[in-house]
Amino acid sequence: FYISHIHTSNNPARAMSSVFVPPPKCLQKTFVAPQRHMFGPGPSNVPPRILAAGAEPIIGHMHPEMLEIMSDIKSGIQYAFQTRNNMTIAVSGTGHTAMECAIFNAVEPGEGVLTAVNGIWGERAAEMAERIGARVNSIVTSAGGYFTNEEIDQALTKHKPVLFFLTHGESSTGVVHPLDGIGDICHKHNCLCLVDCVASMGGVPLYMDKQGIDILYSGSQKVLNAPPGTAPISFSERKCQNKVFNRKTKPVSFFLDMTWLANYWGCDGKPARIYHHTAPVSAFYSLRESLAILAEQGLENSWQRHKEVAEYFHEGLETMGLKLFVKDKNARLPTVTTIVAPPGYDWKEITSYIMKNHNLEISGGLGPSVGQVLRVGLMGGNSSKASVDMVLEALRDALRYCHKSKV
């Protein structure tokens, strides 16, 4: 009788819900993402074919079909990187995750790291290495510059690091760094060569094996035009086997421990794969599709198209009277162009005006280039003369209508 009485009571206090935070009203409205021209330094627009791949039904991250997709991804990354490294995977996370994966696995506390800083990514690599207790030294050049092989050789002789970090496509400054010979210099000094190619892979010639790169990583959201959230990475077994898999200490991150990740990706030769983490299944679908598109187009065709479109863009900018930030034509990154911020204008007003009136994203500077440049990314499917014409018209319009100081 007592239980029945409680159940049927009209007492408001007893009828109240046990939750004390109400359902948010904002989630009762349908969200529709705006369609925009994504011409900043990333992410890029995702083509319908890749969006459709990401919408396929979810399967288990250990299902045979998923392991087959992972194998396809591995083959696609090997093609994009031009490597035969078996230790090739996609990290579940953005390019920063792959950067940490490389540093955390290749360096132990107390060991030396040398970073080449010609933009924000060398700065970030130095901070990551410092956080795990490495002895970090840096060589630094001005934003828009790069290092000669002689300068790198001298720095390696002086600091004797176990790892040298270099950014191939420095998206904060618009520089593509020469790579030939640097791997050999590192090996002469018994040092691993780690290269960031997040902003360059697929848009600039890159040959991991031929150029002697020991660890190379990228991201999904640039030239590949996939959603952000997966990061290709490859380790050269010849140079990394002892350093990465015969450590005195475990990597500081369990999530990024390559002994676990190598097993999950089937790279360690063991008959069974052991659960490590729940992979982003839909993101892997998208990454596979983006790598398939790159393979269909052909790397050399993609490199050539990005080069031609960038040159067409640069000519258009100079015709408008705008100046390119990177003076050396051979050092200009084809995927991300840096334009000297027009004198007398507020760069923030320019980017805001273009977004509001043209539904088009371009960005300001980042790190050392803040306040100095406008950045325009034309990557993957966005790398076309039609895209260039769209950006040039938006810039012309902004320079006509944005406020220009008399100073």
Tab-separated table of C-alpha atoms in Angstrom:
chain	number	residue	atom	x	y	z
A	1	PHE	CA	0.000	0.000	0.000
A	2	TYR	CA	2.824	2.391	0.900
A	3	ILE	CA	4.635	1.825	-2.421
A	4	SER	CA	1.404	2.313	-4.370
A	5	HIS	CA	0.712	5.520	-2.511
A	6	ILE	CA	4.133	6.945	-3.363
A	7	HIS	CA	3.767	6.032	-7.051
A	8	THR	CA	0.357	7.696	-7.469
A	9	SER	CA	1.010	10.745	-5.345
A	10	ASN	CA	0.218	14.106	-6.890
A	11	ASN	CA	2.868	15.742	-4.750
A	12	PRO	CA	4.825	18.036	-7.206
A	13	ALA	CA	8.062	17.559	-5.267
A	14	ARG	CA	7.874	13.787	-5.703
A	15	ALA	CA	6.921	14.067	-9.371
A	16	MET	CA	9.952	16.222	-10.208
A	17	SER	CA	12.709	14.845	-12.423
A	18	SER	CA	15.933	13.719	-10.800
A	19	VAL	CA	18.016	15.846	-13.217
A	20	PHE	CA	18.757	19.407	-12.120
A	21	VAL	CA	20.211	20.743	-15.387
A	22	PRO	CA	17.389	21.183	-17.920
A	23	PRO	CA	17.709	20.181	-21.603
A	24	PRO	CA	19.452	23.085	-23.357
A	25	LYS	CA	17.075	25.031	-25.579
A	26	CYS	CA	19.874	25.671	-28.092
A	27	LEU	CA	19.955	21.938	-28.897
A	28	GLN	CA	16.251	21.939	-29.708
A	29	LYS	CA	17.020	23.945	-32.843
A	30	THR	CA	18.370	22.292	-35.986
A	31	PHE	CA	21.906	23.321	-36.897
A	32	VAL	CA	22.753	23.898	-40.543
A	33	ALA	CA	26.399	24.550	-41.400
A	34	PRO	CA	26.959	27.493	-43.755
A	35	GLN	CA	28.449	26.898	-47.198
A	36	ARG	CA	31.669	28.896	-47.456
A	37	HIS	CA	34.664	29.143	-49.740
A	38	MET	CA	37.432	27.886	-47.461
A	39	PHE	CA	40.471	29.665	-48.869
A	40	GLY	CA	42.364	30.122	-45.619
A	41	PRO	CA	45.383	28.010	-44.608
A	42	GLY	CA	43.082	25.110	-43.693
A	43	PRO	CA	40.756	23.353	-43.364
A	44	SER	CA	39.818	23.190	-47.031
A	45	ASN	CA	36.402	22.586	-48.541
A	46	VAL	CA	35.482	18.892	-48.442
A	47	PRO	CA	34.212	17.616	-51.827
A	48	PRO	CA	30.851	15.792	-51.962
A	49	ARG	CA	32.562	12.467	-52.687
A	50	ILE	CA	34.564	12.634	-49.453
A	51	LEU	CA	31.561	13.883	-47.456
A	52	ALA	CA	29.552	10.942	-48.772
A	53	ALA	CA	32.276	8.491	-47.763
A	54	GLY	CA	32.232	9.872	-44.224
A	55	ALA	CA	28.470	9.324	-44.040
A	56	GLU	CA	28.723	5.558	-44.648
A	57	PRO	CA	27.366	3.299	-41.858
A	58	ILE	CA	29.534	2.864	-38.785
A	59	ILE	CA	31.266	-0.483	-38.331
A	60	GLY	CA	33.441	-1.753	-35.510
A	61	HIS	CA	36.979	-0.443	-35.364
A	62	MET	CA	38.287	-4.028	-35.178
A	63	HIS	CA	36.023	-5.474	-37.887
A	64	PRO	CA	37.757	-7.094	-40.881
A	65	GLU	CA	36.382	-4.400	-43.194
A	66	MET	CA	37.878	-1.690	-40.978
A	67	LEU	CA	41.265	-3.374	-40.992
A	68	GLU	CA	41.057	-3.480	-44.792
A	69	ILE	CA	40.282	0.249	-44.881
A	70	MET	CA	43.276	0.891	-42.644
A	71	SER	CA	45.447	-1.136	-45.004
A	72	ASP	CA	44.188	0.982	-47.915
A	73	ILE	CA	44.973	4.151	-45.965
A	74	LYS	CA	48.478	2.881	-45.272
A	75	SER	CA	49.061	2.254	-48.989
A	76	GLY	CA	47.694	5.709	-49.840
A	77	ILE	CA	50.009	7.413	-47.342
A	78	GLN	CA	52.988	5.455	-48.670
A	79	TYR	CA	52.129	6.795	-52.136
A	80	ALA	CA	51.606	10.377	-50.947
A	81	PHE	CA	54.876	10.298	-48.963
A	82	GLN	CA	56.737	8.291	-51.638
A	83	THR	CA	57.957	5.753	-49.097
A	84	ARG	CA	58.022	1.996	-48.681
A	85	ASN	CA	58.132	2.243	-44.890
A	86	ASN	CA	56.046	-0.483	-43.291
A	87	MET	CA	55.659	1.679	-40.163
A	88	THR	CA	53.132	3.977	-41.830
A	89	ILE	CA	49.814	4.825	-40.144
A	90	ALA	CA	47.258	7.590	-39.584
A	91	VAL	CA	47.106	8.959	-36.055
A	92	SER	CA	43.646	9.646	-34.638
A	93	GLY	CA	43.957	13.402	-34.304
A	94	THR	CA	45.116	16.493	-36.172
A	95	GLY	CA	48.643	17.344	-37.316
A	96	HIS	CA	49.561	18.457	-33.792
A	97	THR	CA	48.854	14.898	-32.652
A	98	ALA	CA	51.243	13.497	-35.239
A	99	MET	CA	53.867	16.073	-34.227
A	100	GLU	CA	53.629	14.895	-30.639
A	101	CYS	CA	53.605	11.246	-31.740
A	102	ALA	CA	56.888	11.775	-33.599
A	103	ILE	CA	58.632	13.655	-30.797
A	104	PHE	CA	57.284	11.561	-27.913
A	105	ASN	CA	58.386	8.290	-29.540
A	106	ALA	CA	61.760	9.412	-30.898
A	107	VAL	CA	63.055	11.387	-27.900
A	108	GLU	CA	63.646	10.470	-24.260
A	109	PRO	CA	64.071	12.875	-21.327
A	110	GLY	CA	67.497	14.475	-21.280
A	111	GLU	CA	68.207	13.883	-24.967
A	112	GLY	CA	68.966	16.699	-27.362
A	113	VAL	CA	66.557	18.113	-29.955
A	114	LEU	CA	67.335	20.778	-32.537
A	115	THR	CA	64.448	22.645	-34.151
A	116	ALA	CA	64.629	24.851	-37.224
A	117	VAL	CA	62.402	27.856	-36.534
A	118	ASN	CA	61.253	29.916	-39.514
A	119	GLY	CA	57.632	30.100	-38.399
A	120	ILE	CA	55.241	28.848	-35.758
A	121	TRP	CA	55.672	25.108	-36.274
A	122	GLY	CA	59.326	25.064	-35.277
A	123	GLU	CA	58.313	26.957	-32.145
A	124	ARG	CA	55.594	24.408	-31.374
A	125	ALA	CA	57.973	21.463	-31.883
A	126	ALA	CA	60.461	23.057	-29.482
A	127	GLU	CA	57.783	23.458	-26.817
A	128	MET	CA	56.604	19.865	-27.184
A	129	ALA	CA	60.158	18.586	-26.795
A	130	GLU	CA	60.738	20.818	-23.743
A	131	ARG	CA	57.606	19.451	-22.092
A	132	ILE	CA	58.998	15.908	-22.107
A	133	GLY	CA	62.316	17.020	-20.620
A	134	ALA	CA	64.457	17.123	-23.753
A	135	ARG	CA	67.407	19.501	-24.105
A	136	VAL	CA	66.120	21.805	-26.818
A	137	ASN	CA	68.114	24.148	-29.015
A	138	SER	CA	66.833	26.103	-31.997
A	139	ILE	CA	68.220	27.797	-35.050
A	140	VAL	CA	66.092	30.789	-35.954
A	141	THR	CA	65.694	32.843	-39.097
A	142	SER	CA	63.321	35.635	-40.002
A	143	ALA	CA	59.732	34.910	-41.020
A	144	GLY	CA	59.785	34.303	-44.759
A	145	GLY	CA	63.296	32.857	-44.695
A	146	TYR	CA	64.827	29.389	-44.625
A	147	PHE	CA	68.104	27.680	-43.746
A	148	THR	CA	71.008	26.613	-45.911
A	149	ASN	CA	72.354	23.077	-45.605
A	150	GLU	CA	75.597	24.558	-44.295
A	151	GLU	CA	73.764	26.324	-41.461
A	152	ILE	CA	72.003	23.087	-40.522
A	153	ASP	CA	75.269	21.135	-40.654
A	154	GLN	CA	76.987	23.661	-38.383
A	155	ALA	CA	74.129	23.594	-35.877
A	156	LEU	CA	74.098	19.789	-35.761
A	157	THR	CA	77.865	19.778	-35.209
A	158	LYS	CA	77.468	22.227	-32.333
A	159	HIS	CA	74.453	20.772	-30.519
A	160	LYS	CA	74.701	17.016	-31.321
A	161	PRO	CA	70.947	16.280	-31.024
A	162	VAL	CA	69.247	12.909	-31.479
A	163	LEU	CA	66.454	14.580	-33.479
A	164	PHE	CA	66.320	17.473	-35.938
A	165	PHE	CA	62.938	19.066	-36.719
A	166	LEU	CA	62.168	20.956	-39.924
A	167	THR	CA	58.924	22.243	-41.440
A	168	HIS	CA	58.665	21.575	-45.172
A	169	GLY	CA	55.575	23.745	-45.779
A	170	GLU	CA	55.571	26.565	-43.231
A	171	SER	CA	51.954	27.725	-43.440
A	172	SER	CA	52.456	30.654	-41.075
A	173	THR	CA	54.967	32.331	-43.394
A	174	GLY	CA	54.263	30.769	-46.805
A	175	VAL	CA	57.707	29.182	-47.187
A	176	VAL	CA	58.466	25.781	-48.720
A	177	HIS	CA	61.827	24.710	-47.311
A	178	PRO	CA	64.378	22.945	-49.552
A	179	LEU	CA	64.861	19.333	-48.401
A	180	ASP	CA	67.533	17.819	-50.626
A	181	GLY	CA	70.645	16.797	-48.715
A	182	ILE	CA	69.304	17.502	-45.218
A	183	GLY	CA	68.543	13.846	-44.457
A	184	ASP	CA	72.111	12.876	-45.354
A	185	ILE	CA	73.485	15.652	-43.143
A	186	CYS	CA	71.396	14.397	-40.215
A	187	HIS	CA	72.588	10.830	-40.719
A	188	LYS	CA	76.208	11.990	-40.820
A	189	HIS	CA	75.609	13.340	-37.319
A	190	ASN	CA	73.744	10.183	-36.183
A	191	CYS	CA	70.580	12.241	-35.858
A	192	LEU	CA	67.000	11.484	-36.903
A	193	CYS	CA	65.437	13.801	-39.490
A	194	LEU	CA	61.830	14.742	-38.631
A	195	VAL	CA	59.843	16.728	-41.204
A	196	ASP	CA	56.418	18.389	-40.955
A	197	CYS	CA	54.629	18.310	-44.328
A	198	VAL	CA	51.107	19.182	-43.142
A	199	ALA	CA	50.765	22.113	-45.550
A	200	SER	CA	52.859	20.693	-48.390
A	201	MET	CA	51.973	17.018	-48.888
A	202	GLY	CA	50.259	16.533	-52.239
A	203	GLY	CA	50.972	20.088	-53.338
A	204	VAL	CA	54.782	20.109	-53.457
A	205	PRO	CA	57.252	17.429	-54.634
A	206	LEU	CA	58.236	15.276	-51.659
A	207	TYR	CA	60.184	11.995	-51.578
A	208	MET	CA	60.526	10.567	-48.081
A	209	ASP	CA	62.804	7.668	-48.923
A	210	LYS	CA	64.973	9.383	-51.539
A	211	GLN	CA	65.401	12.481	-49.368
A	212	GLY	CA	66.424	10.463	-46.312
A	213	ILE	CA	63.577	11.630	-44.076
A	214	ASP	CA	63.295	9.396	-40.986
A	215	ILE	CA	59.928	10.584	-39.670
A	216	LEU	CA	57.357	12.416	-41.772
A	217	TYR	CA	53.849	13.501	-40.843
A	218	SER	CA	50.975	15.445	-42.360
A	219	GLY	CA	47.298	16.251	-41.826
A	220	SER	CA	44.017	15.392	-43.507
A	221	GLN	CA	42.489	18.868	-43.901
A	222	LYS	CA	44.818	20.588	-46.367
A	223	VAL	CA	45.547	19.260	-49.885
A	224	LEU	CA	43.701	16.005	-49.138
A	225	ASN	CA	40.462	17.994	-48.576
A	226	ALA	CA	39.314	15.563	-45.875
A	227	PRO	CA	37.770	16.698	-42.577
A	228	PRO	CA	40.296	17.607	-39.849
A	229	GLY	CA	41.025	14.810	-37.400
A	230	THR	CA	43.410	12.271	-38.946
A	231	ALA	CA	47.150	12.643	-39.438
A	232	PRO	CA	49.346	10.478	-41.697
A	233	ILE	CA	52.745	9.606	-40.227
A	234	SER	CA	55.576	7.318	-41.282
A	235	PHE	CA	58.701	6.053	-39.501
A	236	SER	CA	61.734	4.737	-41.354
A	237	GLU	CA	62.493	1.314	-39.876
A	238	ARG	CA	66.168	1.491	-40.801
A	239	LYS	CA	66.785	4.540	-38.648
A	240	CYS	CA	63.920	4.457	-36.148
A	241	GLN	CA	63.763	0.796	-35.149
A	242	ASN	CA	66.307	1.028	-32.334
A	243	LYS	CA	65.404	4.557	-31.296
A	244	VAL	CA	61.620	4.131	-31.171
A	245	PHE	CA	61.187	0.473	-30.230
A	246	ASN	CA	64.139	-0.099	-27.901
A	247	ARG	CA	63.693	2.820	-25.535
A	248	LYS	CA	64.910	2.971	-21.942
A	249	THR	CA	61.682	4.709	-20.914
A	250	LYS	CA	58.113	4.482	-22.147
A	251	PRO	CA	56.759	7.399	-24.208
A	252	VAL	CA	54.970	9.940	-22.018
A	253	SER	CA	51.729	9.376	-23.948
A	254	PHE	CA	49.975	6.015	-23.893
A	255	PHE	CA	47.630	7.173	-26.657
A	256	LEU	CA	50.559	7.964	-28.982
A	257	ASP	CA	52.829	5.029	-28.054
A	258	MET	CA	53.988	3.559	-31.369
A	259	THR	CA	54.441	0.069	-29.912
A	260	TRP	CA	50.656	0.006	-29.436
A	261	LEU	CA	49.788	1.912	-32.599
A	262	ALA	CA	52.065	-0.249	-34.758
A	263	ASN	CA	50.220	-3.323	-33.550
A	264	TYR	CA	46.787	-1.775	-34.101
A	265	TRP	CA	47.753	-0.870	-37.661
A	266	GLY	CA	49.281	-4.289	-38.358
A	267	CYS	CA	52.828	-2.926	-38.727
A	268	ASP	CA	54.614	-5.056	-36.128
A	269	GLY	CA	54.283	-8.484	-37.775
A	270	LYS	CA	52.345	-9.984	-34.851
A	271	PRO	CA	49.460	-12.325	-35.762
A	272	ALA	CA	46.846	-10.598	-33.585
A	273	ARG	CA	45.904	-6.952	-33.237
A	274	ILE	CA	45.181	-5.786	-29.700
A	275	TYR	CA	42.626	-3.123	-28.844
A	276	HIS	CA	44.296	0.219	-28.168
A	277	HIS	CA	41.677	2.917	-28.737
A	278	THR	CA	38.424	3.364	-30.606
A	279	ALA	CA	39.477	4.769	-33.940
A	280	PRO	CA	37.435	7.527	-35.638
A	281	VAL	CA	35.717	5.209	-38.101
A	282	SER	CA	33.963	7.873	-40.201
A	283	ALA	CA	37.148	9.948	-40.343
A	284	PHE	CA	39.030	6.917	-41.676
A	285	TYR	CA	36.386	6.472	-44.383
A	286	SER	CA	36.958	10.085	-45.421
A	287	LEU	CA	40.735	9.810	-45.305
A	288	ARG	CA	40.685	6.694	-47.459
A	289	GLU	CA	38.530	8.452	-50.046
A	290	SER	CA	40.751	11.526	-50.111
A	291	LEU	CA	43.842	9.373	-50.661
A	292	ALA	CA	41.994	7.505	-53.421
A	293	ILE	CA	41.282	10.814	-55.181
A	294	LEU	CA	44.955	11.815	-54.918
A	295	ALA	CA	45.995	8.453	-56.363
A	296	GLU	CA	43.527	8.798	-59.246
A	297	GLN	CA	44.749	12.290	-60.081
A	298	GLY	CA	48.402	11.332	-59.741
A	299	LEU	CA	50.944	12.999	-57.476
A	300	GLU	CA	52.911	14.620	-60.282
A	301	ASN	CA	49.735	16.079	-61.770
A	302	SER	CA	48.738	17.437	-58.356
A	303	TRP	CA	52.169	18.979	-57.799
A	304	GLN	CA	52.109	20.623	-61.230
A	305	ARG	CA	48.567	21.962	-60.835
A	306	HIS	CA	49.333	23.542	-57.460
A	307	LYS	CA	52.456	25.156	-58.924
A	308	GLU	CA	50.636	26.584	-61.958
A	309	VAL	CA	47.677	27.870	-59.948
A	310	ALA	CA	49.981	29.503	-57.380
A	311	GLU	CA	51.952	31.257	-60.121
A	312	TYR	CA	48.711	32.467	-61.720
A	313	PHE	CA	47.630	33.802	-58.320
A	314	HIS	CA	50.958	35.523	-57.693
A	315	GLU	CA	50.813	37.245	-61.072
A	316	GLY	CA	47.298	38.486	-60.314
A	317	LEU	CA	48.348	39.841	-56.923
A	318	GLU	CA	51.317	41.697	-58.371
A	319	THR	CA	49.125	43.159	-61.122
A	320	MET	CA	46.907	44.563	-58.350
A	321	GLY	CA	49.938	46.166	-56.748
A	322	LEU	CA	50.066	43.763	-53.810
A	323	LYS	CA	53.410	42.353	-52.662
A	324	LEU	CA	54.279	38.754	-51.853
A	325	PHE	CA	55.808	38.173	-48.421
A	326	VAL	CA	58.315	35.523	-49.558
A	327	LYS	CA	60.767	37.262	-51.867
A	328	ASP	CA	62.498	34.135	-53.201
A	329	LYS	CA	60.148	32.726	-55.858
A	330	ASN	CA	61.570	29.228	-55.416
A	331	ALA	CA	60.762	29.313	-51.698
A	332	ARG	CA	57.086	30.209	-52.097
A	333	LEU	CA	54.759	27.524	-50.798
A	334	PRO	CA	52.251	26.761	-53.602
A	335	THR	CA	49.508	25.712	-51.188
A	336	VAL	CA	49.503	28.743	-48.868
A	337	THR	CA	50.386	32.192	-50.218
A	338	THR	CA	51.413	34.988	-47.875
A	339	ILE	CA	50.641	38.532	-49.039
A	340	VAL	CA	52.213	41.557	-47.382
A	341	ALA	CA	49.394	43.223	-45.447
A	342	PRO	CA	48.366	46.239	-47.574
A	343	PRO	CA	49.843	49.397	-45.999
A	344	GLY	CA	47.292	51.686	-44.393
A	345	TYR	CA	44.647	48.983	-44.016
A	346	ASP	CA	43.560	46.980	-41.000
A	347	TRP	CA	44.043	43.363	-42.078
A	348	LYS	CA	41.236	42.250	-39.768
A	349	GLU	CA	38.816	44.580	-41.540
A	350	ILE	CA	39.862	43.091	-44.895
A	351	THR	CA	39.305	39.484	-43.842
A	352	SER	CA	36.010	40.360	-42.120
A	353	TYR	CA	34.748	42.288	-45.158
A	354	ILE	CA	35.600	39.416	-47.503
A	355	MET	CA	33.857	36.893	-45.254
A	356	LYS	CA	30.739	39.070	-44.904
A	357	ASN	CA	30.414	40.147	-48.541
A	358	HIS	CA	31.920	37.229	-50.447
A	359	ASN	CA	31.317	34.303	-48.056
A	360	LEU	CA	35.003	33.558	-48.456
A	361	GLU	CA	37.638	32.836	-45.818
A	362	ILE	CA	41.181	34.144	-45.971
A	363	SER	CA	43.315	34.617	-42.876
A	364	GLY	CA	45.799	36.930	-41.247
A	365	GLY	CA	49.238	35.901	-40.047
A	366	LEU	CA	50.091	33.332	-37.394
A	367	GLY	CA	52.946	33.310	-34.902
A	368	PRO	CA	55.874	35.355	-36.269
A	369	SER	CA	53.786	36.649	-39.189
A	370	VAL	CA	50.889	38.090	-37.137
A	371	GLY	CA	49.987	41.553	-38.375
A	372	GLN	CA	52.361	41.290	-41.324
A	373	VAL	CA	50.482	39.176	-43.856
A	374	LEU	CA	47.251	37.910	-45.321
A	375	ARG	CA	47.255	34.147	-45.930
A	376	VAL	CA	45.390	32.453	-48.772
A	377	GLY	CA	45.216	28.684	-49.081
A	378	LEU	CA	44.433	27.065	-52.440
A	379	MET	CA	44.704	23.349	-51.768
A	380	GLY	CA	43.455	20.175	-53.371
A	381	GLY	CA	40.133	20.774	-55.101
A	382	ASN	CA	40.392	24.459	-54.190
A	383	SER	CA	43.561	24.798	-56.243
A	384	SER	CA	42.081	26.148	-59.478
A	385	LYS	CA	42.203	29.319	-61.565
A	386	ALA	CA	38.491	29.834	-60.872
A	387	SER	CA	39.281	29.939	-57.138
A	388	VAL	CA	42.092	32.411	-57.793
A	389	ASP	CA	39.758	34.699	-59.744
A	390	MET	CA	37.282	34.579	-56.878
A	391	VAL	CA	39.944	35.568	-54.320
A	392	LEU	CA	41.349	38.359	-56.496
A	393	GLU	CA	37.898	39.870	-57.003
A	394	ALA	CA	37.200	39.702	-53.260
A	395	LEU	CA	40.509	41.433	-52.513
A	396	ARG	CA	39.834	44.160	-55.095
A	397	ASP	CA	36.436	44.769	-53.558
A	398	ALA	CA	37.837	44.892	-50.023
A	399	LEU	CA	40.566	47.365	-50.975
A	400	ARG	CA	37.913	49.626	-52.549
A	401	TYR	CA	35.576	49.673	-49.577
A	402	CYS	CA	37.696	49.083	-46.464
A	403	HIS	CA	38.999	52.090	-44.579
A	404	LYS	CA	42.493	53.208	-45.519
A	405	SER	CA	44.347	55.507	-43.154
A	406	LYS	CA	46.186	58.544	-44.496
A	407	VAL	CA	49.298	57.704	-42.475
